[in-house]
Amino acid sequence: QKEVEQDPGPLSVPEGAIVSLNCTYSNSAFQYFMWYRQYSRKGPELLMYTYSSGNKEDGRFTAQVDKSSKYISLFIRDSQPSDSATYLCAIMDTGRRALTFGSGTRLQVQP
Amino acid sequence: DSGVTQTPKHLITATGQRVTLRCSPRSGDLSVYWYQQSLDQGLQFLIHYYNGEERAKGNILERFSAQQFPDLHSELNLSSLELGDSALYFCASSVGSTTGELFFGEGSRLTVL
């Protein structure tokens, strides 16, 4: 079993839709939870970062962490064609000092 | 632009050869991470250096080695290359070593023929 599981998609939605992206993880030692966005042929860029359970909002993006269920989500409101990219969840194991990535979900927002 | 510079951007070589990938971190960042990204394996953590010292090792093959120099740039050496080593190799940097806020370079695309 992988430490971080993520549905690879692809996920295709119309412009303006609400998008929900999810990951599950297995290691309770994981402490920092991140979402990265990767455009084609580019390096990943950090979108959002949270430490605790609960929600964190930044503009159209909301990150949600449920440590009891070992489940993290990213919601995108009013999705735009420019949001078309691969979204990677990433979780930091501070004990190993290593950031483990999910396999990424490819999102396509249709105009 | 993340501020992380990787060279070369593209590299084509033959099996059995050796290559060196170079990374310059963002100004002020002490940590350098190397990741390998392939279609079937996703983004795999290879190794982490902090201020010149190795801090964590991931799924790095024995044929691969890395180091971080006093000026904080890092090099990833890949030897006895195999077809399966063809991938995108990313370098990322961060200020510290524990939070996971990484800034990635554009990657070096290695093709082994």
PDB file of C-alpha atoms in Angstrom:
ATOM      1  CA  GLN A   1       0.000   0.000   0.000  1.00  0.00           C
ATOM      2  CA  LYS A   2       1.301   3.430  -0.926  1.00  0.00           C
ATOM      3  CA  GLU A   3       1.712   5.920   1.900  1.00  0.00           C
ATOM      4  CA  VAL A   4      -0.364   8.492   0.006  1.00  0.00           C
ATOM      5  CA  GLU A   5      -3.170   7.474  -2.350  1.00  0.00           C
ATOM      6  CA  GLN A   6      -4.674   9.836  -4.891  1.00  0.00           C
ATOM      7  CA  ASP A   7      -7.141   9.214  -7.683  1.00  0.00           C
ATOM      8  CA  PRO A   8      -5.214   9.915 -10.920  1.00  0.00           C
ATOM      9  CA  GLY A   9      -8.263  11.076 -12.873  1.00  0.00           C
ATOM     10  CA  PRO A  10      -8.414  12.602 -15.407  1.00  0.00           C
ATOM     11  CA  LEU A  11     -11.189  14.803 -14.145  1.00  0.00           C
ATOM     12  CA  SER A  12     -13.022  16.962 -16.681  1.00  0.00           C
ATOM     13  CA  VAL A  13     -15.430  19.675 -15.528  1.00  0.00           C
ATOM     14  CA  PRO A  14     -17.143  22.672 -17.144  1.00  0.00           C
ATOM     15  CA  GLU A  15     -15.994  26.185 -16.345  1.00  0.00           C
ATOM     16  CA  GLY A  16     -17.575  27.476 -13.130  1.00  0.00           C
ATOM     17  CA  ALA A  17     -17.943  24.030 -11.533  1.00  0.00           C
ATOM     18  CA  ILE A  18     -16.842  23.171  -8.009  1.00  0.00           C
ATOM     19  CA  VAL A  19     -13.986  20.688  -8.064  1.00  0.00           C
ATOM     20  CA  SER A  20     -13.165  18.262  -5.268  1.00  0.00           C
ATOM     21  CA  LEU A  21      -9.765  16.557  -5.165  1.00  0.00           C
ATOM     22  CA  ASN A  22      -8.915  14.007  -2.506  1.00  0.00           C
ATOM     23  CA  CYS A  23      -6.104  11.999  -0.974  1.00  0.00           C
ATOM     24  CA  THR A  24      -5.840   9.413   1.751  1.00  0.00           C
ATOM     25  CA  TYR A  25      -2.740   8.609   3.744  1.00  0.00           C
ATOM     26  CA  SER A  26      -1.686   5.804   6.024  1.00  0.00           C
ATOM     27  CA  ASN A  27       0.952   7.179   8.400  1.00  0.00           C
ATOM     28  CA  SER A  28      -0.274   8.941  11.533  1.00  0.00           C
ATOM     29  CA  ALA A  29       3.149  10.593  11.899  1.00  0.00           C
ATOM     30  CA  PHE A  30       2.420  12.837   8.940  1.00  0.00           C
ATOM     31  CA  GLN A  31       2.089  16.390  10.196  1.00  0.00           C
ATOM     32  CA  TYR A  32       2.126  18.906   7.362  1.00  0.00           C
ATOM     33  CA  PHE A  33      -0.298  18.707   4.465  1.00  0.00           C
ATOM     34  CA  MET A  34       0.174  20.453   1.173  1.00  0.00           C
ATOM     35  CA  TRP A  35      -1.341  20.788  -2.261  1.00  0.00           C
ATOM     36  CA  TYR A  36       0.883  21.459  -5.225  1.00  0.00           C
ATOM     37  CA  ARG A  37      -0.185  22.366  -8.753  1.00  0.00           C
ATOM     38  CA  GLN A  38       1.845  21.270 -11.754  1.00  0.00           C
ATOM     39  CA  TYR A  39       1.316  22.623 -15.231  1.00  0.00           C
ATOM     40  CA  SER A  40       2.499  20.558 -18.174  1.00  0.00           C
ATOM     41  CA  ARG A  41       6.302  20.538 -18.511  1.00  0.00           C
ATOM     42  CA  LYS A  42       6.748  22.683 -15.392  1.00  0.00           C
ATOM     43  CA  GLY A  43       7.832  22.056 -11.841  1.00  0.00           C
ATOM     44  CA  PRO A  44       5.195  21.722  -9.097  1.00  0.00           C
ATOM     45  CA  GLU A  45       4.253  24.933  -7.292  1.00  0.00           C
ATOM     46  CA  LEU A  46       2.876  25.128  -3.763  1.00  0.00           C
ATOM     47  CA  LEU A  47      -0.816  26.071  -3.635  1.00  0.00           C
ATOM     48  CA  MET A  48      -1.779  25.587  -0.029  1.00  0.00           C
ATOM     49  CA  TYR A  49      -0.285  24.319   3.183  1.00  0.00           C
ATOM     50  CA  THR A  50      -1.836  23.396   6.521  1.00  0.00           C
ATOM     51  CA  TYR A  51      -0.727  21.800   9.740  1.00  0.00           C
ATOM     52  CA  SER A  52      -3.891  20.983  11.594  1.00  0.00           C
ATOM     53  CA  SER A  53      -7.252  19.359  11.023  1.00  0.00           C
ATOM     54  CA  GLY A  54      -9.937  21.662   9.677  1.00  0.00           C
ATOM     55  CA  ASN A  55     -10.333  24.010   6.736  1.00  0.00           C
ATOM     56  CA  LYS A  56      -8.048  26.636   5.283  1.00  0.00           C
ATOM     57  CA  GLU A  57      -9.275  29.014   2.613  1.00  0.00           C
ATOM     58  CA  ASP A  58      -7.328  31.048   0.068  1.00  0.00           C
ATOM     59  CA  GLY A  59      -9.437  32.765  -2.572  1.00  0.00           C
ATOM     60  CA  ARG A  60     -11.213  30.125  -4.640  1.00  0.00           C
ATOM     61  CA  PHE A  61      -9.273  27.304  -2.985  1.00  0.00           C
ATOM     62  CA  THR A  62     -10.114  25.491   0.264  1.00  0.00           C
ATOM     63  CA  ALA A  63      -7.928  22.805   1.790  1.00  0.00           C
ATOM     64  CA  GLN A  64      -9.489  20.419   4.273  1.00  0.00           C
ATOM     65  CA  VAL A  65      -7.718  17.951   6.564  1.00  0.00           C
ATOM     66  CA  ASP A  66      -9.352  15.216   8.626  1.00  0.00           C
ATOM     67  CA  LYS A  67      -6.603  13.575  10.666  1.00  0.00           C
ATOM     68  CA  SER A  68      -8.976  11.101  12.286  1.00  0.00           C
ATOM     69  CA  SER A  69      -9.861   9.683   8.874  1.00  0.00           C
ATOM     70  CA  LYS A  70      -6.434  10.363   7.349  1.00  0.00           C
ATOM     71  CA  TYR A  71      -8.149  12.188   4.525  1.00  0.00           C
ATOM     72  CA  ILE A  72      -7.282  15.472   2.829  1.00  0.00           C
ATOM     73  CA  SER A  73      -9.212  17.423   0.222  1.00  0.00           C
ATOM     74  CA  LEU A  74      -8.824  20.426  -2.028  1.00  0.00           C
ATOM     75  CA  PHE A  75     -11.903  22.267  -3.243  1.00  0.00           C
ATOM     76  CA  ILE A  76     -11.788  24.703  -6.142  1.00  0.00           C
ATOM     77  CA  ARG A  77     -14.760  27.040  -6.508  1.00  0.00           C
ATOM     78  CA  ASP A  78     -15.738  28.720  -9.782  1.00  0.00           C
ATOM     79  CA  SER A  79     -13.157  26.684 -11.670  1.00  0.00           C
ATOM     80  CA  GLN A  80     -11.425  28.358 -14.608  1.00  0.00           C
ATOM     81  CA  PRO A  81      -9.707  26.944 -17.713  1.00  0.00           C
ATOM     82  CA  SER A  82      -6.453  28.262 -16.218  1.00  0.00           C
ATOM     83  CA  ASP A  83      -6.942  25.787 -13.349  1.00  0.00           C
ATOM     84  CA  SER A  84      -6.320  22.932 -15.804  1.00  0.00           C
ATOM     85  CA  ALA A  85      -3.268  21.184 -14.398  1.00  0.00           C
ATOM     86  CA  THR A  86      -2.222  18.205 -12.331  1.00  0.00           C
ATOM     87  CA  TYR A  87      -2.870  18.592  -8.609  1.00  0.00           C
ATOM     88  CA  LEU A  88      -0.612  16.741  -6.217  1.00  0.00           C
ATOM     89  CA  CYS A  89      -1.253  16.253  -2.549  1.00  0.00           C
ATOM     90  CA  ALA A  90       1.894  16.090  -0.462  1.00  0.00           C
ATOM     91  CA  ILE A  91       2.433  15.154   3.129  1.00  0.00           C
ATOM     92  CA  MET A  92       5.459  15.842   5.295  1.00  0.00           C
ATOM     93  CA  ASP A  93       6.814  13.218   7.613  1.00  0.00           C
ATOM     94  CA  THR A  94       8.813  15.403   9.974  1.00  0.00           C
ATOM     95  CA  GLY A  95      10.485  12.348  11.469  1.00  0.00           C
ATOM     96  CA  ARG A  96      12.013  11.315   8.154  1.00  0.00           C
ATOM     97  CA  ARG A  97      12.158  14.907   6.902  1.00  0.00           C
ATOM     98  CA  ALA A  98      10.728  13.726   3.609  1.00  0.00           C
ATOM     99  CA  LEU A  99       7.797  15.050   1.597  1.00  0.00           C
ATOM    100  CA  THR A 100       5.710  12.239   0.117  1.00  0.00           C
ATOM    101  CA  PHE A 101       3.579  13.035  -2.900  1.00  0.00           C
ATOM    102  CA  GLY A 102       0.411  11.472  -4.183  1.00  0.00           C
ATOM    103  CA  SER A 103       0.396  10.377  -7.804  1.00  0.00           C
ATOM    104  CA  GLY A 104      -1.504  13.511  -8.852  1.00  0.00           C
ATOM    105  CA  THR A 105      -4.976  14.143 -10.316  1.00  0.00           C
ATOM    106  CA  ARG A 106      -5.130  15.625 -13.778  1.00  0.00           C
ATOM    107  CA  LEU A 107      -7.859  18.278 -14.006  1.00  0.00           C
ATOM    108  CA  GLN A 108      -9.264  19.704 -17.220  1.00  0.00           C
ATOM    109  CA  VAL A 109     -11.657  22.664 -17.004  1.00  0.00           C
ATOM    110  CA  GLN A 110     -13.625  23.045 -20.224  1.00  0.00           C
ATOM    111  CA  PRO A 111     -14.505  26.620 -21.312  1.00  0.00           C
TER     112      PRO A 111
ATOM    113  CA  ASP B   1       9.836  31.804 -11.639  1.00  0.00           C
ATOM    114  CA  SER B   2      10.557  29.859  -8.435  1.00  0.00           C
ATOM    115  CA  GLY B   3      14.141  31.057  -8.160  1.00  0.00           C
ATOM    116  CA  VAL B   4      15.502  27.505  -8.371  1.00  0.00           C
ATOM    117  CA  THR B   5      17.735  26.909 -11.381  1.00  0.00           C
ATOM    118  CA  GLN B   6      18.372  23.502 -12.876  1.00  0.00           C
ATOM    119  CA  THR B   7      20.753  22.604 -15.682  1.00  0.00           C
ATOM    120  CA  PRO B   8      20.695  21.092 -18.182  1.00  0.00           C
ATOM    121  CA  LYS B   9      17.015  21.308 -19.164  1.00  0.00           C
ATOM    122  CA  HIS B  10      17.295  18.370 -21.547  1.00  0.00           C
ATOM    123  CA  LEU B  11      19.830  15.580 -21.767  1.00  0.00           C
ATOM    124  CA  ILE B  12      19.998  12.611 -24.127  1.00  0.00           C
ATOM    125  CA  THR B  13      22.553   9.914 -23.480  1.00  0.00           C
ATOM    126  CA  ALA B  14      23.181   6.206 -23.947  1.00  0.00           C
ATOM    127  CA  THR B  15      22.883   3.269 -21.587  1.00  0.00           C
ATOM    128  CA  GLY B  16      25.916   2.758 -19.388  1.00  0.00           C
ATOM    129  CA  GLN B  17      26.854   6.430 -19.396  1.00  0.00           C
ATOM    130  CA  ARG B  18      27.148   8.854 -16.491  1.00  0.00           C
ATOM    131  CA  VAL B  19      25.536  12.295 -16.205  1.00  0.00           C
ATOM    132  CA  THR B  20      25.519  15.120 -13.682  1.00  0.00           C
ATOM    133  CA  LEU B  21      22.511  17.313 -13.002  1.00  0.00           C
ATOM    134  CA  ARG B  22      23.019  20.645 -11.303  1.00  0.00           C
ATOM    135  CA  CYS B  23      20.755  22.690  -9.064  1.00  0.00           C
ATOM    136  CA  SER B  24      21.085  26.201  -7.650  1.00  0.00           C
ATOM    137  CA  PRO B  25      18.602  26.803  -4.822  1.00  0.00           C
ATOM    138  CA  ARG B  26      16.731  30.027  -4.103  1.00  0.00           C
ATOM    139  CA  SER B  27      18.833  32.662  -2.399  1.00  0.00           C
ATOM    140  CA  GLY B  28      18.808  31.999   1.345  1.00  0.00           C
ATOM    141  CA  ASP B  29      17.455  28.451   1.137  1.00  0.00           C
ATOM    142  CA  LEU B  30      19.563  25.893   2.961  1.00  0.00           C
ATOM    143  CA  SER B  31      17.682  22.735   1.965  1.00  0.00           C
ATOM    144  CA  VAL B  32      17.895  21.018  -1.396  1.00  0.00           C
ATOM    145  CA  TYR B  33      15.725  18.072  -2.371  1.00  0.00           C
ATOM    146  CA  TRP B  34      15.922  15.839  -5.446  1.00  0.00           C
ATOM    147  CA  TYR B  35      12.892  14.122  -6.907  1.00  0.00           C
ATOM    148  CA  GLN B  36      12.414  11.819  -9.880  1.00  0.00           C
ATOM    149  CA  GLN B  37       9.182  11.993 -11.868  1.00  0.00           C
ATOM    150  CA  SER B  38       8.202   9.301 -14.313  1.00  0.00           C
ATOM    151  CA  LEU B  39       4.829   8.464 -15.847  1.00  0.00           C
ATOM    152  CA  ASP B  40       4.364   5.201 -13.974  1.00  0.00           C
ATOM    153  CA  GLN B  41       5.932   6.150 -10.616  1.00  0.00           C
ATOM    154  CA  GLY B  42       4.857   9.729 -10.087  1.00  0.00           C
ATOM    155  CA  LEU B  43       7.064  12.073  -8.067  1.00  0.00           C
ATOM    156  CA  GLN B  44       9.539  10.013  -6.054  1.00  0.00           C
ATOM    157  CA  PHE B  45      11.735  11.468  -3.326  1.00  0.00           C
ATOM    158  CA  LEU B  46      15.406  10.707  -3.824  1.00  0.00           C
ATOM    159  CA  ILE B  47      17.469  12.640  -1.288  1.00  0.00           C
ATOM    160  CA  HIS B  48      17.522  15.763   0.918  1.00  0.00           C
ATOM    161  CA  TYR B  49      20.495  17.897   1.914  1.00  0.00           C
ATOM    162  CA  TYR B  50      20.487  20.659   4.492  1.00  0.00           C
ATOM    163  CA  ASN B  51      23.407  23.080   4.626  1.00  0.00           C
ATOM    164  CA  GLY B  52      25.779  20.565   3.107  1.00  0.00           C
ATOM    165  CA  GLU B  53      24.700  17.540   5.133  1.00  0.00           C
ATOM    166  CA  GLU B  54      22.565  14.643   3.999  1.00  0.00           C
ATOM    167  CA  ARG B  55      19.318  14.675   6.000  1.00  0.00           C
ATOM    168  CA  ALA B  56      17.079  12.057   4.426  1.00  0.00           C
ATOM    169  CA  LYS B  57      17.262   9.394   1.772  1.00  0.00           C
ATOM    170  CA  GLY B  58      14.375   8.058  -0.232  1.00  0.00           C
ATOM    171  CA  ASN B  59      14.248   5.598  -3.092  1.00  0.00           C
ATOM    172  CA  ILE B  60      17.648   6.511  -4.448  1.00  0.00           C
ATOM    173  CA  LEU B  61      19.501   3.800  -6.338  1.00  0.00           C
ATOM    174  CA  GLU B  62      23.089   2.963  -5.422  1.00  0.00           C
ATOM    175  CA  ARG B  63      24.084   4.069  -8.948  1.00  0.00           C
ATOM    176  CA  PHE B  64      22.909   7.559  -8.031  1.00  0.00           C
ATOM    177  CA  SER B  65      24.679   9.950  -5.684  1.00  0.00           C
ATOM    178  CA  ALA B  66      24.319  13.566  -4.714  1.00  0.00           C
ATOM    179  CA  GLN B  67      26.096  16.257  -2.793  1.00  0.00           C
ATOM    180  CA  GLN B  68      25.566  19.816  -1.676  1.00  0.00           C
ATOM    181  CA  PHE B  69      28.505  22.162  -1.891  1.00  0.00           C
ATOM    182  CA  PRO B  70      29.547  25.008   0.484  1.00  0.00           C
ATOM    183  CA  ASP B  71      27.877  27.546  -1.810  1.00  0.00           C
ATOM    184  CA  LEU B  72      24.683  25.433  -1.362  1.00  0.00           C
ATOM    185  CA  HIS B  73      24.338  24.350  -4.972  1.00  0.00           C
ATOM    186  CA  SER B  74      23.762  20.648  -5.419  1.00  0.00           C
ATOM    187  CA  GLU B  75      24.605  18.014  -7.985  1.00  0.00           C
ATOM    188  CA  LEU B  76      22.918  14.697  -8.678  1.00  0.00           C
ATOM    189  CA  ASN B  77      25.167  12.123 -10.327  1.00  0.00           C
ATOM    190  CA  LEU B  78      23.589   9.260 -12.239  1.00  0.00           C
ATOM    191  CA  SER B  79      25.875   6.460 -13.413  1.00  0.00           C
ATOM    192  CA  SER B  80      25.605   3.183 -15.343  1.00  0.00           C
ATOM    193  CA  LEU B  81      22.438   4.583 -16.832  1.00  0.00           C
ATOM    194  CA  GLU B  82      19.612   2.264 -17.827  1.00  0.00           C
ATOM    195  CA  LEU B  83      16.586   2.848 -20.051  1.00  0.00           C
ATOM    196  CA  GLY B  84      14.392   2.970 -16.950  1.00  0.00           C
ATOM    197  CA  ASP B  85      16.287   5.993 -15.636  1.00  0.00           C
ATOM    198  CA  SER B  86      14.655   8.154 -18.294  1.00  0.00           C
ATOM    199  CA  ALA B  87      12.572  10.650 -16.336  1.00  0.00           C
ATOM    200  CA  LEU B  88      12.225  14.245 -15.222  1.00  0.00           C
ATOM    201  CA  TYR B  89      14.529  15.057 -12.339  1.00  0.00           C
ATOM    202  CA  PHE B  90      13.425  17.930 -10.149  1.00  0.00           C
ATOM    203  CA  CYS B  91      15.368  19.874  -7.628  1.00  0.00           C
ATOM    204  CA  ALA B  92      13.522  21.801  -4.935  1.00  0.00           C
ATOM    205  CA  SER B  93      14.717  24.095  -2.187  1.00  0.00           C
ATOM    206  CA  SER B  94      13.349  25.420   1.067  1.00  0.00           C
ATOM    207  CA  VAL B  95      14.504  27.609   3.914  1.00  0.00           C
ATOM    208  CA  GLY B  96      14.227  24.938   6.590  1.00  0.00           C
ATOM    209  CA  SER B  97      14.046  21.185   6.613  1.00  0.00           C
ATOM    210  CA  THR B  98      10.767  20.179   8.160  1.00  0.00           C
ATOM    211  CA  THR B  99       7.752  22.033   6.808  1.00  0.00           C
ATOM    212  CA  GLY B 100       7.479  20.822   3.229  1.00  0.00           C
ATOM    213  CA  GLU B 101       7.179  24.272   1.641  1.00  0.00           C
ATOM    214  CA  LEU B 102       9.309  23.471  -1.343  1.00  0.00           C
ATOM    215  CA  PHE B 103      10.124  25.588  -4.363  1.00  0.00           C
ATOM    216  CA  PHE B 104      10.744  23.472  -7.445  1.00  0.00           C
ATOM    217  CA  GLY B 105      12.924  24.117 -10.448  1.00  0.00           C
ATOM    218  CA  GLU B 106      11.786  23.463 -14.003  1.00  0.00           C
ATOM    219  CA  GLY B 107      13.400  20.039 -14.039  1.00  0.00           C
ATOM    220  CA  SER B 108      16.002  18.234 -16.112  1.00  0.00           C
ATOM    221  CA  ARG B 109      14.549  15.824 -18.650  1.00  0.00           C
ATOM    222  CA  LEU B 110      16.835  12.817 -19.046  1.00  0.00           C
ATOM    223  CA  THR B 111      16.401  10.450 -21.969  1.00  0.00           C
ATOM    224  CA  VAL B 112      18.486   7.277 -21.993  1.00  0.00           C
ATOM    225  CA  LEU B 113      18.652   5.526 -25.370  1.00  0.00           C
TER     226      LEU B 113
END
